[in-house]
PDB file of C-alpha atoms and ligand atoms in Angstrom:
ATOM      1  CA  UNK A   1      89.502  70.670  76.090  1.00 63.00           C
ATOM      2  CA  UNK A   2      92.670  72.355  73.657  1.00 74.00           C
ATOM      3  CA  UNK A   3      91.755  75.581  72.897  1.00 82.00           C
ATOM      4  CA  UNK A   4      91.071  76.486  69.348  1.00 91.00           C
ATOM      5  CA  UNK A   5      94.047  78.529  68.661  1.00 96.00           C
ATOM      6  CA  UNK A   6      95.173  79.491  65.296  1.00 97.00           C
ATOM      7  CA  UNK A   7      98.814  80.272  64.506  1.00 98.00           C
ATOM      8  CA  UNK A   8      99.868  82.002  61.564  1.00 98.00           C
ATOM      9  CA  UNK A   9     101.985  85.273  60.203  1.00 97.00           C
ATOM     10  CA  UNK A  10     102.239  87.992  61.915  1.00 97.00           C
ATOM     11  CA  UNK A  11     102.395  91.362  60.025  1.00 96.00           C
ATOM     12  CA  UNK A  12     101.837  95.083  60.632  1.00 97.00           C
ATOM     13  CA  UNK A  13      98.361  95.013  61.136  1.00 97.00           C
ATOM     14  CA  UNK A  14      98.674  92.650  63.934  1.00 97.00           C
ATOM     15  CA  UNK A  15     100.793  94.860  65.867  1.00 97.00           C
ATOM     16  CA  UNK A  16      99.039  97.569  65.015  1.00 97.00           C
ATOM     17  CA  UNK A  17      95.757  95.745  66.667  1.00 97.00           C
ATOM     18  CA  UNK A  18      97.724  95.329  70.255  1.00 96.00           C
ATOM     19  CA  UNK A  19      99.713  98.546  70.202  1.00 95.00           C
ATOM     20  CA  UNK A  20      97.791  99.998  73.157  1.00 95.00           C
ATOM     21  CA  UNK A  21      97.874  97.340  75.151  1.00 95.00           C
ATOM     22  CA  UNK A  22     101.607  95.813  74.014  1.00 95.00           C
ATOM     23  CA  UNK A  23     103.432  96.332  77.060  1.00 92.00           C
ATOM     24  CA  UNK A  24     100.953  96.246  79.645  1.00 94.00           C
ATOM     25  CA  UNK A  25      99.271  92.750  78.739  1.00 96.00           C
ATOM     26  CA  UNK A  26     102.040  90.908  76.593  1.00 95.00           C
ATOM     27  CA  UNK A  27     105.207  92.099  77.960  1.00 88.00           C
ATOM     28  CA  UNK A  28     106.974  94.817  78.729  1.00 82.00           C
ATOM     29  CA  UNK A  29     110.292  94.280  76.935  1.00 80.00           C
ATOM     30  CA  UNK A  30     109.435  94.391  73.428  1.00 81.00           C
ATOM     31  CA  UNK A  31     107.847  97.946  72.687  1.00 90.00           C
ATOM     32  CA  UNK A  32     105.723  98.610  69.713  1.00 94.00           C
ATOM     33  CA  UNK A  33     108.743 100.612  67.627  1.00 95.00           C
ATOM     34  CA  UNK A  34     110.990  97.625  67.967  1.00 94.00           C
ATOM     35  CA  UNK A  35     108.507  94.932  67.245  1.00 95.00           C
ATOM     36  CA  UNK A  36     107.717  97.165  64.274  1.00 96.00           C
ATOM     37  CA  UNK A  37     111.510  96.965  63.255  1.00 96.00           C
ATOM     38  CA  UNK A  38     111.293  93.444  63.320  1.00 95.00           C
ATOM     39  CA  UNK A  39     108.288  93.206  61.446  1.00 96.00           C
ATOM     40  CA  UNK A  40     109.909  95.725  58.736  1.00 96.00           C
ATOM     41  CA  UNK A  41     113.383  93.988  58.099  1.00 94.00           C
ATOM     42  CA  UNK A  42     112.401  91.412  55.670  1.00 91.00           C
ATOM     43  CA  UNK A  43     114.720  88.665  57.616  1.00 94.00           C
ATOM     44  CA  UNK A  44     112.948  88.511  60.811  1.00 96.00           C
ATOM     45  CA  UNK A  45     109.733  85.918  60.870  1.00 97.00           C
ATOM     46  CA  UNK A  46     107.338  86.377  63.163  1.00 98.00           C
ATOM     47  CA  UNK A  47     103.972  84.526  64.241  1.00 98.00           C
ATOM     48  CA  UNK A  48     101.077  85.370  66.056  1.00 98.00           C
ATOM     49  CA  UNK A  49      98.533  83.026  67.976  1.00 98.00           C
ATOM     50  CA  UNK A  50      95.219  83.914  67.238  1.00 98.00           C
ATOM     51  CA  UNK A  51      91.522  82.808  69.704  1.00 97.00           C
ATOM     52  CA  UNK A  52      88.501  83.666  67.909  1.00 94.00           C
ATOM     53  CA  UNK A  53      89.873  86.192  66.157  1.00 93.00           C
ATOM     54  CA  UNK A  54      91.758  87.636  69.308  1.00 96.00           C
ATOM     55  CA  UNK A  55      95.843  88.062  69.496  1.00 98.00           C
ATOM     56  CA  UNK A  56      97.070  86.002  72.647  1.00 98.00           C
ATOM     57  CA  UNK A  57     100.439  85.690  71.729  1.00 98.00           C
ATOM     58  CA  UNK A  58     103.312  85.972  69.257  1.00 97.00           C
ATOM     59  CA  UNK A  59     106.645  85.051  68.626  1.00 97.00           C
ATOM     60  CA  UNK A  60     109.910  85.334  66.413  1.00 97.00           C
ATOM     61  CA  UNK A  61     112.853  83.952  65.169  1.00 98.00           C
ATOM     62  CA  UNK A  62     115.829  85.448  63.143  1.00 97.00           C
ATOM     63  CA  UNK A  63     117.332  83.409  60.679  1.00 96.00           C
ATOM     64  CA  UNK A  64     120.989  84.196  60.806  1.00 95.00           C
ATOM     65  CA  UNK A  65     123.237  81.491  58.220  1.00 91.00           C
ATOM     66  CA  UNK A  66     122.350  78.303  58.809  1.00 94.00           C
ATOM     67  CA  UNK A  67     120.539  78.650  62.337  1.00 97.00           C
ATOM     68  CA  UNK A  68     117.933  80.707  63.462  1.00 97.00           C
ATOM     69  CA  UNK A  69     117.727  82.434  67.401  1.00 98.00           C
ATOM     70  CA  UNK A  70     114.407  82.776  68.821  1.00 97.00           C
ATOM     71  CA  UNK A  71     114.065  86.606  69.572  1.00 95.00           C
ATOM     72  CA  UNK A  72     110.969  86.626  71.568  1.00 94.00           C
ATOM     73  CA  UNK A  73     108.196  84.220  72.650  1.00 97.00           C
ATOM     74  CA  UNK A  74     105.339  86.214  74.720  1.00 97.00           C
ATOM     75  CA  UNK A  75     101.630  85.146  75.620  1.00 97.00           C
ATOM     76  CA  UNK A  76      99.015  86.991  77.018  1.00 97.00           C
ATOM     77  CA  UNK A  77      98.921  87.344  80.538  1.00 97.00           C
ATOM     78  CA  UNK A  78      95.015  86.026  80.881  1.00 97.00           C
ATOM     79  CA  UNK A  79      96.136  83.333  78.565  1.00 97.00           C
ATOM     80  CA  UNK A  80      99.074  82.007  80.239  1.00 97.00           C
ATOM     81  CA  UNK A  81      99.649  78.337  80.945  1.00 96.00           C
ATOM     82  CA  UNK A  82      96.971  76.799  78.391  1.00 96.00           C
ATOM     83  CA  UNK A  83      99.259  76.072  76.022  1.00 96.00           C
ATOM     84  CA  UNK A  84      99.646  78.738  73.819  1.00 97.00           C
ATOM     85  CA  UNK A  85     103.302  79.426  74.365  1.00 97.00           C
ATOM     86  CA  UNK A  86     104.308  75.345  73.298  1.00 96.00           C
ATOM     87  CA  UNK A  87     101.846  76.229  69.961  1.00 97.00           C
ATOM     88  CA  UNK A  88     103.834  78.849  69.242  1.00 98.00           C
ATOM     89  CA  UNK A  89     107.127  77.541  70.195  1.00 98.00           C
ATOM     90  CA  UNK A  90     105.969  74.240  67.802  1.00 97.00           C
ATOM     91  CA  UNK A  91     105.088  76.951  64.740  1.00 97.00           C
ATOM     92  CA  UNK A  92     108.250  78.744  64.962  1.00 98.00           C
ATOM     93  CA  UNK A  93     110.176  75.125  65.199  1.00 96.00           C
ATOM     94  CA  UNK A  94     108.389  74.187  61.910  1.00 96.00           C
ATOM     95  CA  UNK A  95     109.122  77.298  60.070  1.00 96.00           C
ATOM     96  CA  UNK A  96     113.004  77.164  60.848  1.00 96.00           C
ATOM     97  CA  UNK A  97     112.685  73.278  59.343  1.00 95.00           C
ATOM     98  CA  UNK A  98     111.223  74.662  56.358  1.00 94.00           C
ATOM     99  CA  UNK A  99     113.315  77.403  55.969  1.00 94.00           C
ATOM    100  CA  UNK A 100     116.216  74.485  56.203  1.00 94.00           C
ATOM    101  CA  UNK A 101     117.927  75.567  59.184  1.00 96.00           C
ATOM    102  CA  UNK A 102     119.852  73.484  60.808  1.00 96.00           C
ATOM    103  CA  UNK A 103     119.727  74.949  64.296  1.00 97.00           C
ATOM    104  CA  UNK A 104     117.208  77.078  67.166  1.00 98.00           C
ATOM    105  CA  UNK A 105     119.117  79.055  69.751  1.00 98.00           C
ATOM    106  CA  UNK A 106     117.834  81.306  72.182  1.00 98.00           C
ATOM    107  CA  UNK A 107     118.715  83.069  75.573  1.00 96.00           C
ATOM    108  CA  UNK A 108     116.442  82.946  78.569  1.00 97.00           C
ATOM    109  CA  UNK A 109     116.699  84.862  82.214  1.00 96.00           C
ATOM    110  CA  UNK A 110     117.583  82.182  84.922  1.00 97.00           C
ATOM    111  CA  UNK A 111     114.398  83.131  86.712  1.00 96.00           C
ATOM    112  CA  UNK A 112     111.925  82.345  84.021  1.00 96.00           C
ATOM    113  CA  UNK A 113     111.132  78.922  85.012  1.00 96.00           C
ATOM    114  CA  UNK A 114     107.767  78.767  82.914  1.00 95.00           C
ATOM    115  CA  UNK A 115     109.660  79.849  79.613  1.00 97.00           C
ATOM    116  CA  UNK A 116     112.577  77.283  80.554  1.00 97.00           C
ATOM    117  CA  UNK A 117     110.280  74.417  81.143  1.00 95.00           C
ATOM    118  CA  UNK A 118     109.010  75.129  77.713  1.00 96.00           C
ATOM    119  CA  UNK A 119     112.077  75.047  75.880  1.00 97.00           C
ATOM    120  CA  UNK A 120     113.233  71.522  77.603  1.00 96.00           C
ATOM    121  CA  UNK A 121     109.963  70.497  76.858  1.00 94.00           C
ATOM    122  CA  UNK A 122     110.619  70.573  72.884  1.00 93.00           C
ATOM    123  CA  UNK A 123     113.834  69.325  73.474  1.00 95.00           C
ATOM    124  CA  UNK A 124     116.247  72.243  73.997  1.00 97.00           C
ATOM    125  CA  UNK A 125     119.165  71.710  76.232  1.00 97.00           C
ATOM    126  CA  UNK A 126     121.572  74.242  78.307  1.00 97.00           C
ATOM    127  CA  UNK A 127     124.446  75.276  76.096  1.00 97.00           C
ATOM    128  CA  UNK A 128     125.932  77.920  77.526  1.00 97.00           C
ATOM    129  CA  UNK A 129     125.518  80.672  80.479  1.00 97.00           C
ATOM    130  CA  UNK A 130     126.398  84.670  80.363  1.00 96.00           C
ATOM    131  CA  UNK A 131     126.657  85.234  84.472  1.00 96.00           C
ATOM    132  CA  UNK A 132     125.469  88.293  85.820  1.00 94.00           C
ATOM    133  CA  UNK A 133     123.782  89.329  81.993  1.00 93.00           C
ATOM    134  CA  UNK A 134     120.519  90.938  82.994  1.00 90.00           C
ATOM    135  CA  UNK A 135     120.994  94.042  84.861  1.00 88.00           C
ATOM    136  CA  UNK A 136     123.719  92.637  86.170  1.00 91.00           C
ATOM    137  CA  UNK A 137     122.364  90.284  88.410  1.00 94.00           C
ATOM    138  CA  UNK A 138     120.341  87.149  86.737  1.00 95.00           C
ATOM    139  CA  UNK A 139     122.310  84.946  84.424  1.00 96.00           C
ATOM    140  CA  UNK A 140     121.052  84.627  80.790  1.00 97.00           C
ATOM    141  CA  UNK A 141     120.779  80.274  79.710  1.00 98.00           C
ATOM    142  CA  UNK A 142     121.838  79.932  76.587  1.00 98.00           C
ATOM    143  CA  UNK A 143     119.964  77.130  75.204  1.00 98.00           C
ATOM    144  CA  UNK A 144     119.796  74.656  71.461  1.00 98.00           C
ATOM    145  CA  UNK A 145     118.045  72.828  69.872  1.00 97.00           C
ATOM    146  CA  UNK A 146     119.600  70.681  66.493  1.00 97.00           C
ATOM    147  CA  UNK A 147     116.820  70.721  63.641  1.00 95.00           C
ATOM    148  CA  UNK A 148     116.444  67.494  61.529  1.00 82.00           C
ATOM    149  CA  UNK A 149     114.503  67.122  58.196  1.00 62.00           C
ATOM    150  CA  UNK A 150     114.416  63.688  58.406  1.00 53.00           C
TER     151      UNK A 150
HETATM  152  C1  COA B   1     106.995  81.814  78.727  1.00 96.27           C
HETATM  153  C2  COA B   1     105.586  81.898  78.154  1.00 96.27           C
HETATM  154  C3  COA B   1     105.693  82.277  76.675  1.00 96.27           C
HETATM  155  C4  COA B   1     104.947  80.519  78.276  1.00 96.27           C
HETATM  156  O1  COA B   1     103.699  80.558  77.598  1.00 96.27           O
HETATM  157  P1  COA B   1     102.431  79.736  78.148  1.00 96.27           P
HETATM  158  O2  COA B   1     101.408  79.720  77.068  1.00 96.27           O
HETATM  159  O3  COA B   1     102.024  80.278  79.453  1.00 96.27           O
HETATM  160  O4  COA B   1     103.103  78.291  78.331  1.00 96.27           O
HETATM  161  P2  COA B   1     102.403  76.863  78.266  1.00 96.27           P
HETATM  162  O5  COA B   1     100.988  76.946  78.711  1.00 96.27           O
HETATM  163  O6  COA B   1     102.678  76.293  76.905  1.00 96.27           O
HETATM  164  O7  COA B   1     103.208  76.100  79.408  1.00 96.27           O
HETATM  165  C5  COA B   1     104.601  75.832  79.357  1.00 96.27           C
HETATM  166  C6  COA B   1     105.006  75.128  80.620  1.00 96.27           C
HETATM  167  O8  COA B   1     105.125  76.057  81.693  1.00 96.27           O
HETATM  168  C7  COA B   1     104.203  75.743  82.756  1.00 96.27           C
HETATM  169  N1  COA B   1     103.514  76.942  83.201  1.00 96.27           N
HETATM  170  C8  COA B   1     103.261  78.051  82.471  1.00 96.27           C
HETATM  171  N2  COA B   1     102.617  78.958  83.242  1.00 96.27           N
HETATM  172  C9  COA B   1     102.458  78.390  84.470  1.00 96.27           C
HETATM  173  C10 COA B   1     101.861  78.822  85.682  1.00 96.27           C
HETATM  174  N3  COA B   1     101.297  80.032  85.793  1.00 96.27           N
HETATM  175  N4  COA B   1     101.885  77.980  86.747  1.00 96.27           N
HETATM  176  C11 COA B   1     102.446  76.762  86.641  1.00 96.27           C
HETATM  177  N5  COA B   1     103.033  76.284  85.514  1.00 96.27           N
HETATM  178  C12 COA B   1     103.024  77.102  84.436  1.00 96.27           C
HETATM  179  C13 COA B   1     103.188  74.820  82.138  1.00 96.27           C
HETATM  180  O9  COA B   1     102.645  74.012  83.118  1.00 96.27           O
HETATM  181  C14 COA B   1     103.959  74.092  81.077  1.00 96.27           C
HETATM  182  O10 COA B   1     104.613  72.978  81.573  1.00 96.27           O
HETATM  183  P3  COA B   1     103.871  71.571  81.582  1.00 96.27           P
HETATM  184  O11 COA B   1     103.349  71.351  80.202  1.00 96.27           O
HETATM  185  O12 COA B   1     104.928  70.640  81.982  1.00 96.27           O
HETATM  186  O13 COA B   1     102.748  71.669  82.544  1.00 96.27           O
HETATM  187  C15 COA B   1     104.699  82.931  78.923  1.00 96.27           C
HETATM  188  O14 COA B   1     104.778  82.652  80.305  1.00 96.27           O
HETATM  189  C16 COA B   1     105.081  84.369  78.670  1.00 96.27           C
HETATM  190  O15 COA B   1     104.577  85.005  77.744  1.00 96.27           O
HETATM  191  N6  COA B   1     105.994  84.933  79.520  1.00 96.27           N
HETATM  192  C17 COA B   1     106.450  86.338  79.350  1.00 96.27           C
HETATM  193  C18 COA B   1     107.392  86.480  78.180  1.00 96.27           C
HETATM  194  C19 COA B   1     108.590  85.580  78.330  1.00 96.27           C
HETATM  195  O16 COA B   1     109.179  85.496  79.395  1.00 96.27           O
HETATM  196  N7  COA B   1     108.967  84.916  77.216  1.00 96.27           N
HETATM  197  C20 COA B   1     110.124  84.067  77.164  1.00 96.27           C
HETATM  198  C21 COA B   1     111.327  84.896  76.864  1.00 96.27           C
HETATM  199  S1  COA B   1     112.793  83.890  76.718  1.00 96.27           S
END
């Protein structure tokens, strides 16, 4: 049975709700003063997945001209693989179409197979690929997806 999840904005107060447990249950890349940047710039737009009331995930996108890049996609780790990461991946799709942009691009570590499997799964495809760009050893995929209004 799909889990009721809710997606919708993601302010302040959000973060503020899974500061203490930010790096230790979400992930450990995005700290609370950064996340707190994004939320603060007035260009970034960010989304949080919500179950009964409780924050399992959030993502991000940056709209920069005409395209957006995805700056961060992250799930719960107790809520992993039930979906939550292709609701939020399908939210932040549909606010780039109605902010009119023509364009999702994003980087992912070569290792991540879940995060990859999501992103062919709503129809991104391999672009590009910076060798050696995390710490030096795992490549970075640089992946697209083409937006259409129609
Ligand atoms: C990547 C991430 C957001 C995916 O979120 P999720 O809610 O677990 O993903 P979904 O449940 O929507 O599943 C996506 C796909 O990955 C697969 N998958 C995810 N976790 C899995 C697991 N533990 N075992 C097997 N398959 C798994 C799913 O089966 C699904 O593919 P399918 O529909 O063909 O079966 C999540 O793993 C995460 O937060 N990772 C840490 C942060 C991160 O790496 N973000 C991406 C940065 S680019």
């Amino acid at each position: 049975m799909a889990l009721d999840v809710k997606i919708s904005n993601m302010n302040l107060q959000d973060l503020n709700l899974i500061a203490d447990n930010l790096e230790t249950d979400f992930d450990d890349f995005w700290n609370y003063n950064v996340l707190k940047g994004e939320l603060e710039n007035g260009n970034s737009k960010y989304l949080v997945a919500k179950l009964d009331g409780k924050i399992v995930g959030f993502a991000g996108i940056i709209p920069i001209a005409e395209e957006a890049d995805i700056s961060n996609i992250v799930v719960h780790k107790d809520f992993r693989n039930m979906k939550i990461g292709f609701m939020l991946l399908k939210g932040l799709i549909d606010l780039a179409c109605s902010l009119r942009l023509s364009a999702i691009n994003l980087e992912v570590r070569n290792t991540n197979v879940y995060a990859i499997k999501l992103y062919e799964k709503y129809g991104f495809e391999v672009c590009g690929v910076r060798k050696k760009y995390y710490n030096n050893i795992d490549d970075a995929i640089l992946m697209r997806k083409n937006l259409s209004f129609l």
